[in-house]
Amino acid sequence: MHAAEQLAAAKINGGAAMAAMMLPNGGNPQQPSPRRPEQHQQGAAGGLNASPASLLPNSAKENKNSSTNLIKKEGTSSGKGATSSSTDQEREAGVRRTQDPKTLRRLAQNREAARKSRLRKKAYIQQLETSRIRLSQIEQQVQAARVQGVLLGTTGDQHHQLQGLPNSAPSVAGMFDAEYGRWVEEHGKLIFQLRAALNEHVPDCNQLQALVGAAMAQHDELLNLKAAIARADIFHLLCGVWASPAERCFLWLGGFRPSDVIKVMLKHVEPLSEAQLLGIYNLQQGVQETEEALNQGMESLQHSLSDTVAAPEVSAGNFMGHMSLALNKIASMEAIVRQADSLRQQTLQKLHQTLTIRQAARCLVAIADYFHRLRAISTLWAARPRHDQQGPHP
């Protein structure tokens, strides 16, 4: 009996020890548990019969709760995944509908139709611009032909009678001066458009080429006008009263010196390739040689004309024959002026052929600016304050 009592007491003490381990304070006897005494006794008595879940520590319970929450979250996210998967299915269905052969063919046809429409619109705009420039050229040619018809036709009273104008109508020289002023104005407008196209970096080469062609046509028109006045009044063309005073200082045989134009171009048009530089230098050398030959021919004619007019053995009966010889020399001067105009025209054409379209445009703008500055200098010089208008100096 005594041994059995001891075994029962040991069991009771073992259950109490296990219950103490489950207390919040870790079984520390110095910190009593907040549980009531009867609860403590029940826990001690039922320690042996407690379930395994109740015997787990708090950290294990928290891990179990977190596992439960994670399972719930996975269930919720699986619901969301089902929704997103349905959206993906709808999207895949739309892609399959887009990849349908009929749909793809219709989209390709729409893109091709839009591309052709853009090309037609661009071609139409280019055609309108080209037609406008061509119309302007035709108007200028008609005007030049009308002026040439007047200059090459009758002069004086016969011209006044044909035109029904009074005797105070302008002379041939006056009409040429007026036409030259109109040409300067029209050429300035075209150069303004050409400069704007260069500054805006127009990618359309056809538009730039049309403007360059129009500017070249205007230079040809001026040469035709000068050829007409040369046949009507060569002295008016050579003296240069139709140009500004500053332009007259650089006048060469009734116009600009081609070698000067090449120098202006070289200062403003760059970069140039080696082939372009070689061609331009060869052109410059040939132009200078032709200029020198024409200068010698004109100087020889002027000396010969002076000797013919100053001949002392002119008799009264031979006077008209002597004057006829002088007139022939003046006609030879007209031929030299025409050769100079032809050299000017050939120089511009060869520069146009050597340069690219954009370089040719810059070349024409630089030449126009050069003569515009000469005219501006003439205006400023004429408007300058003079000493006699400022009064006597103190």
CSV table of C-alpha atoms in Angstrom, one decimal:
chain,number,residue,atom,x,y,z
A,1,MET,CA,0.0,0.0,0.0
A,2,HIS,CA,2.7,2.4,0.8
A,3,ALA,CA,4.4,1.9,-2.6
A,4,ALA,CA,1.1,2.4,-4.5
A,5,GLU,CA,0.5,5.7,-2.6
A,6,GLN,CA,4.0,6.9,-3.6
A,7,LEU,CA,3.4,6.1,-7.3
A,8,ALA,CA,0.1,8.1,-7.3
A,9,ALA,CA,1.8,11.1,-5.7
A,10,ALA,CA,4.5,11.0,-8.4
A,11,LYS,CA,1.9,11.0,-11.1
A,12,ILE,CA,0.2,14.0,-9.5
A,13,ASN,CA,3.5,15.9,-9.2
A,14,GLY,CA,4.4,15.2,-12.9
A,15,GLY,CA,1.0,16.5,-14.0
A,16,ALA,CA,1.5,19.6,-12.0
A,17,ALA,CA,4.9,20.2,-13.5
A,18,MET,CA,3.5,19.9,-17.0
A,19,ALA,CA,0.8,22.4,-16.1
A,20,ALA,CA,3.3,24.8,-14.8
A,21,MET,CA,5.2,24.7,-18.2
A,22,MET,CA,2.0,25.7,-19.9
A,23,LEU,CA,1.6,28.9,-17.8
A,24,PRO,CA,2.3,32.3,-19.4
A,25,ASN,CA,5.2,33.0,-17.1
A,26,GLY,CA,7.0,29.8,-18.0
A,27,GLY,CA,6.2,28.2,-14.7
A,28,ASN,CA,8.1,30.7,-12.6
A,29,PRO,CA,6.8,30.4,-9.1
A,30,GLN,CA,7.8,34.0,-8.2
A,31,GLN,CA,5.1,35.3,-10.6
A,32,PRO,CA,1.8,33.8,-9.8
A,33,SER,CA,-0.6,33.2,-12.7
A,34,PRO,CA,-3.7,35.4,-12.9
A,35,ARG,CA,-5.9,32.3,-13.2
A,36,ARG,CA,-8.2,31.5,-10.3
A,37,PRO,CA,-7.2,28.8,-7.9
A,38,GLU,CA,-10.0,26.4,-9.0
A,39,GLN,CA,-8.9,26.8,-12.6
A,40,HIS,CA,-5.3,26.0,-11.6
A,41,GLN,CA,-6.5,22.9,-9.8
A,42,GLN,CA,-8.5,21.8,-12.8
A,43,GLY,CA,-5.6,22.4,-15.0
A,44,ALA,CA,-3.4,20.4,-12.8
A,45,ALA,CA,-5.8,17.6,-12.4
A,46,GLY,CA,-6.5,17.4,-16.1
A,47,GLY,CA,-3.0,17.8,-17.3
A,48,LEU,CA,-2.7,14.2,-18.2
A,49,ASN,CA,-6.0,14.2,-20.2
A,50,ALA,CA,-5.3,17.5,-22.1
A,51,SER,CA,-5.3,17.3,-26.0
A,52,PRO,CA,-2.1,17.9,-28.0
A,53,ALA,CA,-3.3,21.2,-29.4
A,54,SER,CA,-3.9,22.6,-26.0
A,55,LEU,CA,-0.4,21.7,-24.9
A,56,LEU,CA,1.3,23.7,-27.8
A,57,PRO,CA,3.0,27.0,-26.9
A,58,ASN,CA,1.7,30.4,-28.0
A,59,SER,CA,4.3,30.7,-30.8
A,60,ALA,CA,3.0,27.4,-32.3
A,61,LYS,CA,-0.6,28.6,-32.1
A,62,GLU,CA,0.4,31.9,-33.9
A,63,ASN,CA,2.1,29.9,-36.7
A,64,LYS,CA,-1.1,27.8,-37.1
A,65,ASN,CA,-3.2,30.9,-37.3
A,66,SER,CA,-0.9,32.5,-39.9
A,67,SER,CA,-1.1,29.3,-41.9
A,68,THR,CA,-4.9,29.4,-41.8
A,69,ASN,CA,-4.9,33.1,-42.9
A,70,LEU,CA,-2.5,32.3,-45.7
A,71,ILE,CA,-4.8,29.5,-47.0
A,72,LYS,CA,-7.7,32.0,-46.9
A,73,LYS,CA,-5.7,34.6,-48.8
A,74,GLU,CA,-4.6,32.0,-51.4
A,75,GLY,CA,-8.3,31.2,-51.9
A,76,THR,CA,-9.1,34.9,-52.3
A,77,SER,CA,-6.3,35.4,-54.7
A,78,SER,CA,-7.3,32.3,-56.6
A,79,GLY,CA,-10.7,34.0,-57.1
A,80,LYS,CA,-9.0,37.1,-58.5
A,81,GLY,CA,-6.8,35.0,-60.7
A,82,ALA,CA,-9.9,33.5,-62.1
A,83,THR,CA,-11.2,37.0,-63.0
A,84,SER,CA,-7.8,38.0,-64.6
A,85,SER,CA,-7.7,34.8,-66.5
A,86,SER,CA,-11.1,35.5,-67.9
A,87,THR,CA,-9.9,38.9,-69.0
A,88,ASP,CA,-6.9,37.3,-70.7
A,89,GLN,CA,-9.2,34.9,-72.5
A,90,GLU,CA,-11.3,37.8,-73.8
A,91,ARG,CA,-8.1,39.6,-74.9
A,92,GLU,CA,-6.9,36.4,-76.7
A,93,ALA,CA,-10.2,36.1,-78.3
A,94,GLY,CA,-9.9,39.8,-79.6
A,95,VAL,CA,-6.4,39.0,-80.9
A,96,ARG,CA,-7.8,35.9,-82.7
A,97,ARG,CA,-10.5,38.1,-84.2
A,98,THR,CA,-7.9,40.7,-85.3
A,99,GLN,CA,-5.7,37.9,-86.8
A,100,ASP,CA,-8.6,36.8,-88.9
A,101,PRO,CA,-7.6,36.8,-92.6
A,102,LYS,CA,-10.5,39.0,-93.6
A,103,THR,CA,-9.8,41.6,-90.9
A,104,LEU,CA,-6.1,41.7,-91.7
A,105,ARG,CA,-6.9,42.1,-95.4
A,106,ARG,CA,-9.3,44.9,-94.6
A,107,LEU,CA,-6.8,46.7,-92.4
A,108,ALA,CA,-4.1,46.3,-95.1
A,109,GLN,CA,-6.4,47.8,-97.7
A,110,ASN,CA,-7.2,50.7,-95.4
A,111,ARG,CA,-3.5,51.5,-94.8
A,112,GLU,CA,-2.8,51.2,-98.6
A,113,ALA,CA,-5.7,53.5,-99.4
A,114,ALA,CA,-4.5,56.1,-96.8
A,115,ARG,CA,-1.0,56.0,-98.2
A,116,LYS,CA,-2.2,56.5,-101.8
A,117,SER,CA,-4.4,59.4,-100.6
A,118,ARG,CA,-1.4,61.1,-98.9
A,119,LEU,CA,0.7,60.7,-102.1
A,120,ARG,CA,-2.1,62.1,-104.3
A,121,LYS,CA,-2.5,65.1,-102.0
A,122,LYS,CA,1.3,65.7,-102.0
A,123,ALA,CA,1.5,65.4,-105.8
A,124,TYR,CA,-1.5,67.8,-106.2
A,125,ILE,CA,0.1,70.4,-104.0
A,126,GLN,CA,3.4,70.1,-105.9
A,127,GLN,CA,1.5,70.4,-109.2
A,128,LEU,CA,-0.3,73.5,-108.0
A,129,GLU,CA,3.0,75.1,-106.9
A,130,THR,CA,4.7,74.2,-110.2
A,131,SER,CA,1.7,75.6,-112.2
A,132,ARG,CA,1.8,78.8,-110.2
A,133,ILE,CA,5.5,79.3,-110.9
A,134,ARG,CA,5.1,78.4,-114.5
A,135,LEU,CA,2.2,80.8,-114.8
A,136,SER,CA,4.4,83.5,-113.3
A,137,GLN,CA,7.2,82.7,-115.8
A,138,ILE,CA,4.7,82.9,-118.7
A,139,GLU,CA,3.5,86.3,-117.6
A,140,GLN,CA,7.0,87.5,-117.3
A,141,GLN,CA,7.8,86.2,-120.8
A,142,VAL,CA,4.7,87.8,-122.3
A,143,GLN,CA,5.7,91.1,-120.6
A,144,ALA,CA,9.2,90.8,-121.9
A,145,ALA,CA,8.0,90.0,-125.4
A,146,ARG,CA,5.7,93.0,-125.3
A,147,VAL,CA,8.6,95.3,-124.3
A,148,GLN,CA,10.9,93.8,-126.9
A,149,GLY,CA,8.3,94.3,-129.5
A,150,VAL,CA,8.1,98.0,-128.5
A,151,LEU,CA,11.9,98.3,-128.3
A,152,LEU,CA,12.6,96.6,-131.6
A,153,GLY,CA,9.7,98.3,-133.4
A,154,THR,CA,9.3,101.8,-134.4
A,155,THR,CA,10.5,104.7,-132.2
A,156,GLY,CA,9.6,108.3,-132.0
A,157,ASP,CA,6.5,109.6,-133.8
A,158,GLN,CA,5.8,106.3,-135.6
A,159,HIS,CA,5.7,104.4,-132.3
A,160,HIS,CA,3.4,107.1,-130.8
A,161,GLN,CA,1.1,106.9,-133.8
A,162,LEU,CA,0.9,103.1,-133.6
A,163,GLN,CA,0.2,103.1,-129.9
A,164,GLY,CA,-2.1,106.1,-130.0
A,165,LEU,CA,0.1,107.9,-127.5
A,166,PRO,CA,0.9,111.6,-127.3
A,167,ASN,CA,4.4,112.8,-128.0
A,168,SER,CA,5.1,112.9,-124.3
A,169,ALA,CA,5.1,109.1,-124.1
A,170,PRO,CA,8.3,107.6,-122.6
A,171,SER,CA,11.2,106.9,-124.9
A,172,VAL,CA,12.7,103.5,-125.5
A,173,ALA,CA,15.4,104.1,-122.9
A,174,GLY,CA,12.7,105.1,-120.4
A,175,MET,CA,10.7,102.0,-121.0
A,176,PHE,CA,13.7,99.8,-120.5
A,177,ASP,CA,14.4,101.6,-117.2
A,178,ALA,CA,10.8,101.0,-116.1
A,179,GLU,CA,11.0,97.3,-117.1
A,180,TYR,CA,14.3,96.9,-115.3
A,181,GLY,CA,12.8,98.4,-112.1
A,182,ARG,CA,9.9,95.9,-112.5
A,183,TRP,CA,12.3,93.1,-112.9
A,184,VAL,CA,14.2,94.0,-109.8
A,185,GLU,CA,11.0,94.0,-107.8
A,186,GLU,CA,9.8,90.7,-109.1
A,187,HIS,CA,13.2,89.1,-108.7
A,188,GLY,CA,13.3,90.3,-105.1
A,189,LYS,CA,9.9,88.6,-104.3
A,190,LEU,CA,11.2,85.4,-105.8
A,191,ILE,CA,14.4,85.5,-103.8
A,192,PHE,CA,12.4,86.1,-100.7
A,193,GLN,CA,10.5,82.9,-101.3
A,194,LEU,CA,13.8,81.1,-102.0
A,195,ARG,CA,15.3,82.4,-98.8
A,196,ALA,CA,12.3,81.3,-96.8
A,197,ALA,CA,12.5,77.8,-98.3
A,198,LEU,CA,16.2,77.5,-97.3
A,199,ASN,CA,15.6,78.8,-93.8
A,200,GLU,CA,12.7,76.4,-93.2
A,201,HIS,CA,14.8,73.5,-94.5
A,202,VAL,CA,12.1,72.3,-96.9
A,203,PRO,CA,12.6,68.6,-97.5
A,204,ASP,CA,10.8,68.7,-100.8
A,205,CYS,CA,13.5,69.1,-103.5
A,206,ASN,CA,10.9,69.5,-106.2
A,207,GLN,CA,9.6,72.8,-104.7
A,208,LEU,CA,13.2,74.1,-104.2
A,209,GLN,CA,14.1,73.1,-107.8
A,210,ALA,CA,11.0,74.9,-109.1
A,211,LEU,CA,12.1,78.1,-107.3
A,212,VAL,CA,15.6,77.8,-108.6
A,213,GLY,CA,14.4,77.3,-112.1
A,214,ALA,CA,12.1,80.4,-111.8
A,215,ALA,CA,15.1,82.5,-110.6
A,216,MET,CA,17.2,81.3,-113.6
A,217,ALA,CA,14.3,82.1,-115.9
A,218,GLN,CA,14.2,85.6,-114.5
A,219,HIS,CA,17.9,86.1,-115.3
A,220,ASP,CA,17.2,84.9,-118.9
A,221,GLU,CA,14.4,87.4,-119.1
A,222,LEU,CA,16.7,90.3,-118.1
A,223,LEU,CA,19.3,89.2,-120.7
A,224,ASN,CA,16.5,89.3,-123.3
A,225,LEU,CA,15.5,92.8,-122.3
A,226,LYS,CA,19.1,93.9,-122.4
A,227,ALA,CA,19.6,92.4,-125.9
A,228,ALA,CA,16.5,94.4,-127.1
A,229,ILE,CA,17.8,97.7,-125.7
A,230,ALA,CA,21.3,96.9,-127.1
A,231,ARG,CA,19.8,96.8,-130.6
A,232,ALA,CA,17.8,99.9,-130.0
A,233,ASP,CA,20.2,102.0,-128.0
A,234,ILE,CA,23.6,100.5,-127.2
A,235,PHE,CA,24.9,103.7,-125.6
A,236,HIS,CA,22.1,103.7,-123.0
A,237,LEU,CA,23.0,100.2,-122.0
A,238,LEU,CA,26.7,100.8,-121.8
A,239,CYS,CA,26.5,104.0,-119.8
A,240,GLY,CA,24.5,102.2,-117.1
A,241,VAL,CA,22.1,105.0,-116.2
A,242,TRP,CA,19.4,102.4,-115.6
A,243,ALA,CA,21.4,101.0,-112.7
A,244,SER,CA,22.1,102.5,-109.3
A,245,PRO,CA,25.3,104.7,-108.9
A,246,ALA,CA,27.1,102.0,-106.8
A,247,GLU,CA,26.2,99.3,-109.4
A,248,ARG,CA,27.6,101.6,-112.2
A,249,CYS,CA,31.0,101.5,-110.5
A,250,PHE,CA,31.2,97.8,-111.0
A,251,LEU,CA,29.5,97.7,-114.4
A,252,TRP,CA,31.2,95.7,-117.1
A,253,LEU,CA,30.0,95.9,-120.7
A,254,GLY,CA,26.4,96.6,-119.7
A,255,GLY,CA,26.1,94.2,-116.8
A,256,PHE,CA,27.8,92.4,-114.0
A,257,ARG,CA,31.2,90.8,-114.3
A,258,PRO,CA,30.9,87.0,-114.3
A,259,SER,CA,34.1,86.5,-112.3
A,260,ASP,CA,32.8,88.7,-109.5
A,261,VAL,CA,29.7,86.4,-109.3
A,262,ILE,CA,31.9,83.4,-108.9
A,263,LYS,CA,33.8,85.1,-106.0
A,264,VAL,CA,30.5,85.9,-104.3
A,265,MET,CA,29.4,82.3,-104.7
A,266,LEU,CA,32.6,80.9,-103.2
A,267,LYS,CA,32.2,83.0,-100.1
A,268,HIS,CA,28.6,81.9,-99.3
A,269,VAL,CA,28.2,78.4,-100.7
A,270,GLU,CA,30.0,75.7,-98.7
A,271,PRO,CA,31.0,73.0,-98.1
A,272,LEU,CA,32.0,72.1,-101.7
A,273,SER,CA,33.5,68.8,-102.8
A,274,GLU,CA,36.9,68.5,-104.4
A,275,ALA,CA,35.2,67.8,-107.8
A,276,GLN,CA,33.0,70.9,-107.4
A,277,LEU,CA,36.0,73.1,-106.4
A,278,LEU,CA,38.0,71.9,-109.4
A,279,GLY,CA,35.1,72.6,-111.8
A,280,ILE,CA,34.5,76.0,-110.4
A,281,TYR,CA,38.2,77.0,-110.5
A,282,ASN,CA,38.4,75.9,-114.1
A,283,LEU,CA,35.2,77.9,-114.9
A,284,GLN,CA,36.7,80.9,-113.1
A,285,GLN,CA,39.9,80.7,-115.1
A,286,GLY,CA,38.1,80.4,-118.4
A,287,VAL,CA,35.7,83.2,-117.5
A,288,GLN,CA,38.6,85.6,-116.7
A,289,GLU,CA,40.3,84.8,-120.0
A,290,THR,CA,37.1,85.5,-121.9
A,291,GLU,CA,36.6,88.7,-120.0
A,292,GLU,CA,40.1,89.9,-120.8
A,293,ALA,CA,39.6,89.1,-124.5
A,294,LEU,CA,36.3,91.0,-124.6
A,295,ASN,CA,37.9,93.9,-122.8
A,296,GLN,CA,40.7,94.1,-125.4
A,297,GLY,CA,38.1,93.9,-128.2
A,298,MET,CA,36.0,96.7,-126.8
A,299,GLU,CA,39.1,98.9,-126.1
A,300,SER,CA,40.2,98.3,-129.7
A,301,LEU,CA,36.8,99.3,-131.1
A,302,GLN,CA,36.7,102.4,-129.0
A,303,HIS,CA,40.1,103.5,-130.3
A,304,SER,CA,39.1,102.7,-133.8
A,305,LEU,CA,35.8,104.6,-133.5
A,306,SER,CA,37.6,107.6,-132.0
A,307,ASP,CA,40.1,107.6,-134.9
A,308,THR,CA,37.3,107.4,-137.4
A,309,VAL,CA,35.4,110.3,-136.0
A,310,ALA,CA,38.5,112.4,-135.6
A,311,ALA,CA,39.9,111.8,-139.1
A,312,PRO,CA,40.8,115.2,-140.7
A,313,GLU,CA,40.4,114.2,-144.3
A,314,VAL,CA,36.6,113.9,-144.2
A,315,SER,CA,35.2,115.9,-147.1
A,316,ALA,CA,31.6,117.1,-147.5
A,317,GLY,CA,30.9,114.6,-150.2
A,318,ASN,CA,32.4,111.6,-148.3
A,319,PHE,CA,30.8,112.5,-144.9
A,320,MET,CA,28.0,110.0,-145.0
A,321,GLY,CA,30.3,107.2,-146.0
A,322,HIS,CA,32.6,108.1,-143.2
A,323,MET,CA,29.7,108.1,-140.7
A,324,SER,CA,28.6,104.7,-142.1
A,325,LEU,CA,32.0,103.3,-141.2
A,326,ALA,CA,31.6,104.7,-137.7
A,327,LEU,CA,28.2,103.1,-137.4
A,328,ASN,CA,29.6,99.7,-138.4
A,329,LYS,CA,32.1,100.0,-135.6
A,330,ILE,CA,29.2,100.8,-133.2
A,331,ALA,CA,27.4,97.7,-134.4
A,332,SER,CA,30.6,95.7,-133.6
A,333,MET,CA,30.3,97.1,-130.0
A,334,GLU,CA,26.8,95.8,-129.8
A,335,ALA,CA,28.1,92.3,-130.8
A,336,ILE,CA,30.7,92.5,-128.0
A,337,VAL,CA,28.0,93.4,-125.5
A,338,ARG,CA,25.9,90.4,-126.6
A,339,GLN,CA,28.9,88.2,-126.1
A,340,ALA,CA,29.3,89.5,-122.6
A,341,ASP,CA,25.7,88.8,-121.9
A,342,SER,CA,26.1,85.3,-123.3
A,343,LEU,CA,29.1,84.8,-120.9
A,344,ARG,CA,27.0,85.9,-118.0
A,345,GLN,CA,24.3,83.5,-118.9
A,346,GLN,CA,26.7,80.6,-119.4
A,347,THR,CA,28.4,81.3,-116.1
A,348,LEU,CA,25.1,81.1,-114.2
A,349,GLN,CA,24.1,77.9,-116.0
A,350,LYS,CA,27.4,76.2,-115.4
A,351,LEU,CA,27.2,77.1,-111.7
A,352,HIS,CA,23.7,75.7,-111.6
A,353,GLN,CA,24.9,72.4,-113.2
A,354,THR,CA,27.9,72.1,-110.8
A,355,LEU,CA,26.1,72.8,-107.6
A,356,THR,CA,23.4,70.8,-105.9
A,357,ILE,CA,19.8,72.2,-105.8
A,358,ARG,CA,20.3,73.6,-102.3
A,359,GLN,CA,23.7,75.0,-103.1
A,360,ALA,CA,22.4,76.6,-106.3
A,361,ALA,CA,19.6,78.2,-104.2
A,362,ARG,CA,22.1,79.7,-101.8
A,363,CYS,CA,24.2,80.9,-104.7
A,364,LEU,CA,21.3,82.8,-106.3
A,365,VAL,CA,20.3,84.3,-102.9
A,366,ALA,CA,23.9,85.4,-102.3
A,367,ILE,CA,24.1,87.1,-105.8
A,368,ALA,CA,20.8,88.9,-105.2
A,369,ASP,CA,22.0,90.1,-101.8
A,370,TYR,CA,25.2,91.4,-103.3
A,371,PHE,CA,23.3,93.7,-105.8
A,372,HIS,CA,20.7,94.6,-103.2
A,373,ARG,CA,23.5,95.9,-101.0
A,374,LEU,CA,24.9,97.9,-103.8
A,375,ARG,CA,21.5,99.6,-104.4
A,376,ALA,CA,21.2,100.1,-100.6
A,377,ILE,CA,24.6,101.8,-100.5
A,378,SER,CA,23.5,104.1,-103.4
A,379,THR,CA,20.4,105.1,-101.5
A,380,LEU,CA,22.3,105.8,-98.3
A,381,TRP,CA,24.9,107.8,-100.2
A,382,ALA,CA,22.2,109.9,-101.8
A,383,ALA,CA,20.5,110.5,-98.5
A,384,ARG,CA,23.7,111.3,-96.5
A,385,PRO,CA,23.9,114.7,-94.8
A,386,ARG,CA,26.1,117.2,-96.8
A,387,HIS,CA,28.4,119.8,-95.4
A,388,ASP,CA,26.8,122.6,-97.2
A,389,GLN,CA,23.5,121.7,-95.6
A,390,GLN,CA,24.9,121.7,-92.1
A,391,GLY,CA,25.9,125.4,-92.1
A,392,PRO,CA,29.3,127.0,-91.6
A,393,HIS,CA,31.6,125.4,-89.2
A,394,PRO,CA,32.5,127.5,-86.1
